[in-house]
Short mmCIF file of C-alpha atoms in Angstrom, two decimals:
data_model
loop_
_atom_site.label_atom_id
_atom_site.label_comp_id
_atom_site.label_asym_id
_atom_site.label_seq_id
_atom_site.Cartn_x
_atom_site.Cartn_y
_atom_site.Cartn_z
CA MET N 11 -2.23 -0.68 -5.02
CA PHE N 12 0.81 -0.89 -7.21
CA ALA N 13 -3.32 -4.30 -0.45
CA SER N 14 -4.69 -4.04 0.59
CA THR N 15 -4.52 -2.60 -0.11
CA THR N 16 -1.29 -2.88 -1.76
CA THR N 17 0.58 -1.57 -5.60
CA PRO N 18 -1.07 2.13 -7.02
CA HIS N 19 0.40 -1.21 -8.74
CA ARG N 20 -0.23 -3.20 -5.21
CA LEU N 21 -4.35 -3.62 -4.63
CA VAL N 22 -4.12 -5.19 -1.71
CA ARG N 23 -1.72 -3.48 0.53
CA ARG N 24 -4.01 -0.05 -0.48
CA VAL N 25 -7.52 -1.55 -0.82
CA ALA N 26 -8.69 -1.49 3.18
CA THR N 27 -6.33 1.00 4.10
CA THR N 28 -5.76 4.60 4.61
CA SER N 29 -2.14 5.65 5.82
CA THR N 30 -0.46 8.82 3.50
CA GLY N 31 3.12 7.55 4.65
CA PRO N 32 5.59 9.85 4.26
CA ASN N 33 4.64 13.43 5.32
CA VAL N 34 4.31 15.41 2.70
CA LYS N 35 5.55 19.22 2.98
CA SER N 36 4.77 22.27 0.01
CA ARG N 37 6.16 21.24 -3.15
CA LYS N 38 7.03 23.36 -6.01
CA LEU N 39 6.85 21.74 -9.49
CA LEU N 40 10.37 22.28 -11.91
CA CYS N 41 8.25 22.02 -15.16
CA GLY N 42 7.75 24.26 -18.28
CA LYS N 43 8.20 27.96 -17.66
CA LYS N 44 6.20 28.75 -14.68
CA SER N 45 6.39 27.36 -11.27
CA GLU N 46 4.15 25.55 -9.14
CA LYS N 47 3.06 24.97 -5.40
CA MET N 48 1.61 21.77 -4.89
CA ILE N 49 0.35 22.07 -1.50
CA ALA N 50 0.41 19.45 0.84
CA SER N 51 -1.54 18.99 4.81
CA THR N 52 1.33 17.24 7.23
CA THR N 53 -1.77 15.05 9.16
CA ALA N 54 -2.13 11.80 8.23
CA PRO N 55 -5.21 9.62 8.67
CA PRO N 56 -4.71 6.28 10.51
CA PRO N 57 -4.88 3.24 8.36
CA LEU N 58 -8.83 1.03 8.37
CA VAL N 59 -9.43 -2.26 9.00
CA ARG N 60 -7.25 -4.15 6.42
CA SER N 61 -6.47 -7.72 4.80
CA VAL N 62 -5.46 -10.80 6.82
CA LYS N 63 -3.37 -14.79 6.70
CA ASN N 64 -4.50 -17.68 8.30
CA VAL N 65 -2.89 -17.78 11.74
CA THR N 66 -4.19 -20.66 14.35
CA THR N 67 -5.93 -20.15 17.70
CA THR N 68 -7.45 -22.29 20.28
CA SER N 69 -9.42 -19.91 21.74
CA THR N 70 -12.53 -20.62 20.01
CA GLY N 71 -15.13 -21.06 22.93
CA PRO N 72 -17.87 -18.39 23.69
CA GLY N 73 -16.16 -16.65 26.04
CA PHE N 74 -13.58 -15.63 23.09
CA LYS N 75 -16.09 -15.00 20.43
CA VAL N 76 -17.79 -12.54 22.85
CA ASN N 77 -14.38 -10.86 23.60
CA ALA N 78 -13.64 -10.65 20.12
CA LEU N 79 -16.66 -8.70 19.46
CA GLY N 80 -15.46 -6.28 22.23
CA LEU N 81 -11.94 -5.99 20.08
CA LEU N 82 -13.63 -5.47 16.83
CA LEU N 83 -16.21 -2.54 17.71
CA GLY N 84 -13.17 -1.20 19.58
CA THR N 85 -9.98 -1.72 16.75
CA CYS N 86 -13.44 -0.14 14.34
CA LEU N 87 -13.00 3.36 16.51
CA LEU N 88 -10.10 3.38 16.96
CA LEU N 89 -9.54 3.66 13.14
CA HIS N 90 -12.52 5.81 12.95
CA PRO N 91 -11.97 8.79 11.32
CA ALA N 92 -13.50 11.10 14.10
CA ASN N 93 -11.06 9.39 16.60
CA HIS N 94 -8.07 10.13 15.11
CA ALA N 95 -9.37 14.01 14.75
CA GLY N 96 -9.66 13.32 18.23
CA ALA N 97 -14.02 14.50 17.88
CA LEU N 98 -15.17 10.49 18.45
CA ASP N 99 -17.65 10.53 20.76
CA ILE N 100 -20.67 8.80 22.36
CA GLU N 101 -23.24 9.52 19.54
CA THR N 102 -20.23 7.84 16.97
CA ALA N 103 -19.80 4.63 19.00
CA GLN N 104 -23.01 4.04 18.72
CA LYS N 105 -23.57 4.35 15.11
CA THR N 106 -20.60 2.74 14.33
CA TRP N 107 -21.64 -0.50 16.51
CA LYS N 108 -25.83 -0.25 14.69
CA CYS N 109 -23.75 0.16 11.40
CA LEU N 110 -21.69 -3.63 12.41
CA LEU N 111 -24.80 -5.60 13.96
CA GLY N 112 -27.58 -4.29 12.35
CA GLY N 113 -25.75 -4.08 8.32
CA CYS N 114 -23.24 -6.74 8.76
CA ARG N 115 -23.93 -9.09 10.96
CA SER N 116 -22.99 -12.23 9.42
CA GLU N 117 -19.92 -10.66 7.92
CA LEU N 118 -19.11 -10.22 11.71
CA VAL N 119 -20.06 -13.26 12.76
CA ARG N 120 -17.49 -15.18 10.22
CA CYS N 121 -14.67 -12.22 11.21
CA VAL N 122 -14.93 -13.36 14.69
CA ARG N 123 -15.08 -16.57 14.13
CA ASP N 124 -12.42 -17.02 11.59
CA PRO N 125 -8.55 -17.26 13.45
CA SER N 126 -7.28 -15.15 10.52
CA CYS N 127 -9.97 -12.38 10.76
CA ALA N 128 -9.58 -12.79 14.29
CA ALA N 129 -5.82 -12.37 14.20
CA ASN N 130 -5.89 -9.48 12.36
CA LEU N 131 -8.00 -7.23 14.75
CA VAL N 132 -5.63 -8.08 17.81
CA CYS N 133 -2.53 -7.27 15.42
CA LEU N 134 -4.47 -3.75 14.85
CA GLU N 135 -5.06 -3.35 18.55
CA THR N 136 -1.69 -3.55 18.89
CA CYS N 137 -0.92 -0.61 17.43
CA SER N 138 -1.46 3.27 18.69
CA PRO N 139 -3.63 5.14 16.14
CA GLY N 140 -1.06 7.08 14.73
CA ASP N 141 1.59 4.34 13.92
CA LEU N 142 0.44 4.12 10.49
CA ASN N 143 3.85 1.45 10.05
CA CYS N 144 1.97 -1.01 12.92
CA GLN N 145 -1.27 -0.94 11.14
CA VAL N 146 -0.18 -1.25 7.92
CA ARG N 147 2.13 -4.57 8.52
CA CYS N 148 -1.08 -6.11 10.58
CA GLY N 149 -2.92 -6.18 6.53
CA ASP N 150 0.46 -6.84 4.73
CA ILE N 151 0.68 -10.21 7.08
CA PHE N 152 -3.12 -11.50 7.78
CA GLN N 153 -4.68 -11.60 4.43
CA ASN N 154 -7.86 -14.11 3.64
CA LYS N 155 -11.45 -13.80 2.09
CA VAL N 156 -13.14 -13.60 5.32
CA VAL N 157 -11.71 -10.39 5.50
CA GLU N 158 -12.36 -9.26 2.23
CA GLU N 159 -15.88 -9.88 2.62
CA PHE N 160 -15.76 -7.89 5.74
CA ASN N 161 -14.32 -5.13 4.51
CA THR N 162 -16.79 -5.19 1.39
CA CYS N 163 -19.68 -5.07 4.15
CA LEU N 164 -18.19 -2.50 6.35
CA LEU N 165 -16.75 -0.07 3.89
CA SER N 166 -18.44 -0.63 1.04
CA LYS N 167 -22.05 -2.05 0.98
CA LYS N 168 -22.84 0.01 4.78
CA LYS N 169 -20.32 2.28 5.05
CA CYS N 170 -20.06 1.45 8.48
CA ILE N 171 -16.69 3.89 9.10
CA PRO N 172 -16.54 7.10 6.97
CA GLN N 173 -14.21 7.22 4.03
CA SER N 174 -10.71 9.35 5.12
CA ALA N 175 -11.26 12.81 3.05
CA ASN N 176 -8.26 13.25 0.65
CA ASP N 177 -5.82 15.84 2.27
CA GLY N 178 -3.90 16.27 -0.73
CA SER N 179 -0.71 14.87 -0.21
CA TYR N 180 -0.24 13.19 -3.53
CA PRO N 181 -1.87 15.41 -6.62
CA VAL N 182 -1.99 15.15 -10.14
CA PRO N 183 0.92 16.57 -11.18
CA PRO N 184 0.11 18.88 -14.05
CA ASP N 185 0.68 17.87 -18.36
CA CYS N 186 4.32 19.74 -18.28
CA ALA N 187 5.88 16.61 -15.65
CA LEU N 188 4.98 14.17 -17.57
CA VAL N 189 6.32 12.11 -20.50
CA GLU N 190 5.28 13.97 -24.27
CA LYS N 191 5.37 9.90 -25.39
CA PHE N 192 4.74 6.38 -23.48
CA ASN N 193 4.25 3.02 -25.65
CA THR N 194 2.78 0.72 -23.48
CA GLN N 195 4.42 -2.20 -26.28
CA ASP N 196 8.35 -0.88 -25.27
CA PHE N 197 7.03 -1.72 -21.16
CA THR N 198 7.21 -5.61 -21.18
CA GLY N 199 8.77 -8.50 -20.14
CA THR N 200 10.07 -8.56 -16.46
CA TRP N 201 10.74 -5.22 -14.80
CA TYR N 202 11.48 -4.40 -11.14
CA ILE N 203 10.35 -1.95 -8.67
CA THR N 204 14.13 -0.28 -7.68
CA SER N 205 13.25 2.64 -5.52
CA GLY N 206 10.13 4.14 -3.75
CA LEU N 207 8.96 6.72 -2.06
CA ASN N 208 6.20 6.09 0.30
CA PRO N 209 7.11 2.92 2.75
CA LEU N 210 4.15 1.54 3.29
CA PHE N 211 3.60 0.66 -0.31
CA ASP N 212 6.89 0.60 -2.16
CA LEU N 213 9.77 -0.61 -0.32
CA TYR N 214 8.35 -4.11 -0.50
CA ASP N 215 11.58 -6.96 -0.88
CA CYS N 216 11.94 -9.13 -4.17
CA GLN N 217 9.52 -6.45 -6.29
CA VAL N 218 9.58 -8.88 -9.84
CA HIS N 219 6.46 -7.58 -12.17
CA GLU N 220 5.89 -9.42 -15.47
CA PHE N 221 4.47 -7.28 -17.50
CA SER N 222 2.73 -7.76 -20.95
CA ALA N 223 0.56 -5.36 -23.70
CA SER N 224 -0.82 -4.52 -26.42
CA PRO N 225 -1.67 -1.04 -28.02
CA HIS N 226 -2.61 1.60 -25.15
CA LYS N 227 -3.23 -1.38 -22.53
CA LEU N 228 -0.88 -2.86 -19.94
CA THR N 229 -1.42 -5.85 -17.60
CA GLY N 230 0.86 -6.32 -14.98
CA LYS N 231 1.59 -9.72 -12.80
CA LEU N 232 2.75 -8.20 -9.76
CA THR N 233 4.70 -10.35 -7.11
CA TRP N 234 6.34 -9.37 -3.83
CA ARG N 235 7.41 -9.94 -0.40
CA VAL N 236 6.21 -9.59 2.93
CA THR N 237 8.56 -9.74 5.53
CA THR N 238 6.67 -11.83 8.71
CA PRO N 239 8.02 -10.89 12.52
CA ASP N 240 10.50 -13.81 12.77
CA GLY N 241 12.36 -12.94 9.45
CA GLY N 242 11.26 -14.89 7.38
CA PHE N 243 8.43 -14.14 4.68
CA ILE N 244 5.38 -14.00 2.28
CA THR N 245 5.07 -14.11 -1.51
CA ARG N 246 1.85 -12.08 -2.23
CA ASN N 247 0.80 -11.09 -6.30
CA ALA N 248 -1.69 -9.31 -8.16
CA MET N 249 -2.71 -8.82 -11.13
CA GLN N 250 -3.63 -5.08 -12.74
CA ASN N 251 -4.46 -3.82 -15.92
CA PHE N 252 -4.27 -0.10 -16.82
CA VAL N 253 -5.55 1.45 -19.89
CA GLN N 254 -4.51 5.26 -21.60
CA LYS N 255 -7.62 6.53 -21.31
CA ASN N 256 -7.10 9.76 -23.28
CA PRO N 257 -4.19 9.49 -25.99
CA LYS N 258 -3.46 13.55 -25.51
CA ARG N 259 -1.96 12.23 -22.48
CA PRO N 260 0.16 8.88 -23.35
CA GLY N 261 1.95 9.10 -19.47
CA VAL N 262 -1.36 8.60 -17.63
CA LEU N 263 -2.72 5.38 -17.34
CA SER N 264 -5.75 4.16 -14.97
CA ASN N 265 -6.15 1.33 -13.71
CA HIS N 266 -10.03 1.88 -12.97
CA ASP N 267 -13.88 0.59 -13.05
CA ASN N 268 -12.41 -2.22 -10.31
CA GLU N 269 -15.14 -4.21 -7.61
CA TYR N 270 -13.54 -4.38 -4.40
CA LEU N 271 -14.10 -1.90 -2.80
CA ASN N 272 -14.22 0.18 -5.84
CA TYR N 273 -10.90 1.42 -6.01
CA LYS N 274 -8.79 2.88 -8.93
CA ASP N 275 -5.07 3.61 -9.57
CA ASP N 276 -3.36 6.33 -11.85
CA TRP N 277 0.07 6.24 -13.10
CA PHE N 278 1.94 8.79 -13.97
CA ILE N 279 4.97 8.47 -16.25
CA VAL N 280 7.08 11.04 -15.29
CA SER N 281 10.36 9.93 -16.78
CA ALA N 282 11.63 7.21 -18.91
CA ARG N 283 14.57 5.59 -21.06
CA LEU N 284 12.53 2.75 -22.99
CA ASN N 285 15.98 0.90 -25.19
CA ASN N 286 16.04 -2.21 -23.74
CA GLN N 287 18.77 -1.61 -22.17
CA PRO N 288 20.15 -2.83 -18.83
CA ASP N 289 19.96 0.74 -17.72
CA ASP N 290 16.11 1.35 -18.98
CA TYR N 291 14.15 2.81 -16.12
CA VAL N 292 10.50 4.32 -15.80
CA PHE N 293 9.84 6.67 -12.69
CA VAL N 294 6.37 6.10 -12.27
CA TYR N 295 4.48 8.81 -9.50
CA TYR N 296 0.70 7.37 -8.65
CA ASN N 297 -2.58 8.16 -6.72
CA GLY N 298 -5.26 6.55 -5.93
CA SER N 299 -8.79 5.96 -4.18
CA ASN N 300 -10.79 3.47 -3.09
CA ASP N 301 -13.96 2.96 -0.60
CA ALA N 302 -11.12 3.21 2.85
CA TRP N 303 -9.74 5.84 1.82
CA ASP N 304 -9.29 8.61 -1.28
CA GLY N 305 -5.87 10.49 -2.08
CA TYR N 306 -3.35 7.78 -1.53
CA GLY N 307 0.59 7.93 -3.58
CA GLY N 308 3.65 7.76 -4.06
CA ALA N 309 6.21 6.77 -6.34
CA VAL N 310 8.43 4.47 -7.69
CA VAL N 311 11.39 3.84 -10.10
CA TYR N 312 11.12 0.47 -12.51
CA THR N 313 14.24 -1.08 -14.00
CA ARG N 314 14.71 -4.07 -16.27
CA SER N 315 18.43 -4.80 -13.52
CA SER N 316 16.57 -5.95 -10.19
CA SER N 317 19.08 -2.91 -8.60
CA LEU N 318 19.21 0.70 -10.10
CA PRO N 319 22.01 1.33 -11.98
CA LYS N 320 23.69 4.88 -10.38
CA SER N 321 24.19 6.20 -13.61
CA ASN N 322 20.18 6.94 -13.85
CA PHE N 323 20.27 9.16 -11.09
CA PRO N 324 20.90 12.59 -12.58
CA GLU N 325 17.51 12.00 -14.79
CA LEU N 326 15.45 11.01 -11.55
CA ARG N 327 16.36 13.18 -9.70
CA LEU N 328 15.14 15.72 -12.12
CA ALA N 329 12.20 14.11 -12.55
CA ALA N 330 11.56 13.59 -9.07
CA ALA N 331 11.51 17.34 -8.81
CA LYS N 332 9.15 17.57 -11.68
CA VAL N 333 7.13 16.22 -8.92
CA GLY N 334 7.68 18.77 -6.60
CA LEU N 335 9.59 15.56 -4.42
CA ASP N 336 13.04 14.80 -3.74
CA PHE N 337 14.90 11.89 -5.03
CA ASP N 338 16.65 11.54 -1.43
CA ASN N 339 14.12 10.46 -0.43
CA PHE N 340 14.02 7.97 -1.75
CA LYS N 341 15.38 4.20 -0.61
CA MET N 342 16.84 0.98 -2.39
CA THR N 343 14.45 -1.81 -2.63
CA ASP N 344 16.30 -5.61 -1.74
CA ASN N 345 15.19 -8.02 -4.97
CA SER N 346 18.11 -10.44 -4.22
CA CYS N 347 14.97 -13.30 -3.58
CA GLY N 348 16.84 -15.59 -1.43
CA PRO N 349 16.04 -18.64 0.39
CA GLN N 350 13.38 -18.98 3.34
CA PRO N 351 15.38 -18.37 6.43
CA SER N 352 16.18 -22.39 7.90
CA LEU N 353 13.62 -22.96 10.85
CA PHE N 354 16.18 -22.82 13.71
CA ALA N 355 16.78 -19.18 11.68
CA ARG N 356 13.86 -17.93 12.70
CA VAL N 357 13.19 -19.09 15.99
CA HIS N 358 16.97 -17.69 17.01
CA LYS N 359 15.46 -14.39 15.49
CA ARG N 360 12.69 -13.93 17.88
CA LEU N 361 14.51 -15.41 20.89
CA PHE N 362 17.35 -13.11 20.57
CA GLU N 363 14.47 -10.10 20.22
CA GLY N 364 12.40 -11.70 23.27
CA GLU N 365 16.26 -10.72 25.16
CA ARG N 366 16.78 -8.17 23.94
CA ALA N 367 13.22 -6.56 25.05
CA LEU N 368 13.62 -7.81 28.44
CA ALA N 369 17.49 -6.59 28.93
CA THR N 370 15.63 -3.20 27.98
CA ASN N 371 13.17 -3.38 30.23
CA ARG N 372 15.45 -4.45 33.23
CA ASN N 373 18.01 -1.37 32.05
CA SER N 374 15.22 1.47 31.86
CA SER N 375 13.90 0.05 35.59
CA SER N 376 17.13 -0.17 37.25
#
């Protein structure tokens, strides 16, 4: 989005997740002569089924397929909005299962037969309903076309799982909070996301984005890394297009009319310095919607430098306050983009973590 769904710049990290990221309390906008309040709920709905990457498995017999069907139903019910609200009953479960079998049978069969799709379901089953980081991480690590097809049927075509409603965590900011001028052709070349708000979407390593532009249009080739449990990484990428639809609101760029899960994202340019210098930056607040969830969002800082210049901090604090945010809640990203760790280092990391877990269990039981 900004993916899954996932940027508003990473589609892969947003399109099939319903997590809101950090809880947002009552926010006061500091623009114009009058202050306004943006009230946001602190209740975050759980993520839904997301995308997946290839994982091998040797359990492909009939028993595995039957178990996978049960696992699939269990996962879908676990992530159902009604379950998160404590209102999941037998009737709702039966309707969900009937929808899966009646409306998405072929997609369901392909999912349980596909090692990647099955691996994603197993990963999701290890997460508790409220563990958003765990659920999003499953979608980041695992991704393939089979899961996309299943998501499309489950969420868009048959709507077996209803869309999570917008809870107001990322409302549309007023015009007074946005820049009065923004030339898309000044925002071209290589840019880095060096700081972000939402840990679910904004804080990935090596976020290198290449932008090209024409009048009122912006195209981004977006690249980022997903860290794997063994300390390695998977490189992800996506292409996205944004348009200034309203000449009277140049600070609003929209990415709408997308086929996959009917996702749409909006960027709100709160502050920018575009002088073709190393300390150039663009502060982007965003929100969006797809068939899984209406109202995801966050905020990021783009810079020409791979790390955020400290000289920009005063302006960024003011920019964050305009949309009711505290820049102290933003985190820096790692854009060093180093090489893949050696196989020995990755295996050693897993062994060390396993030994540490065993030691913790022994200490807790003694």
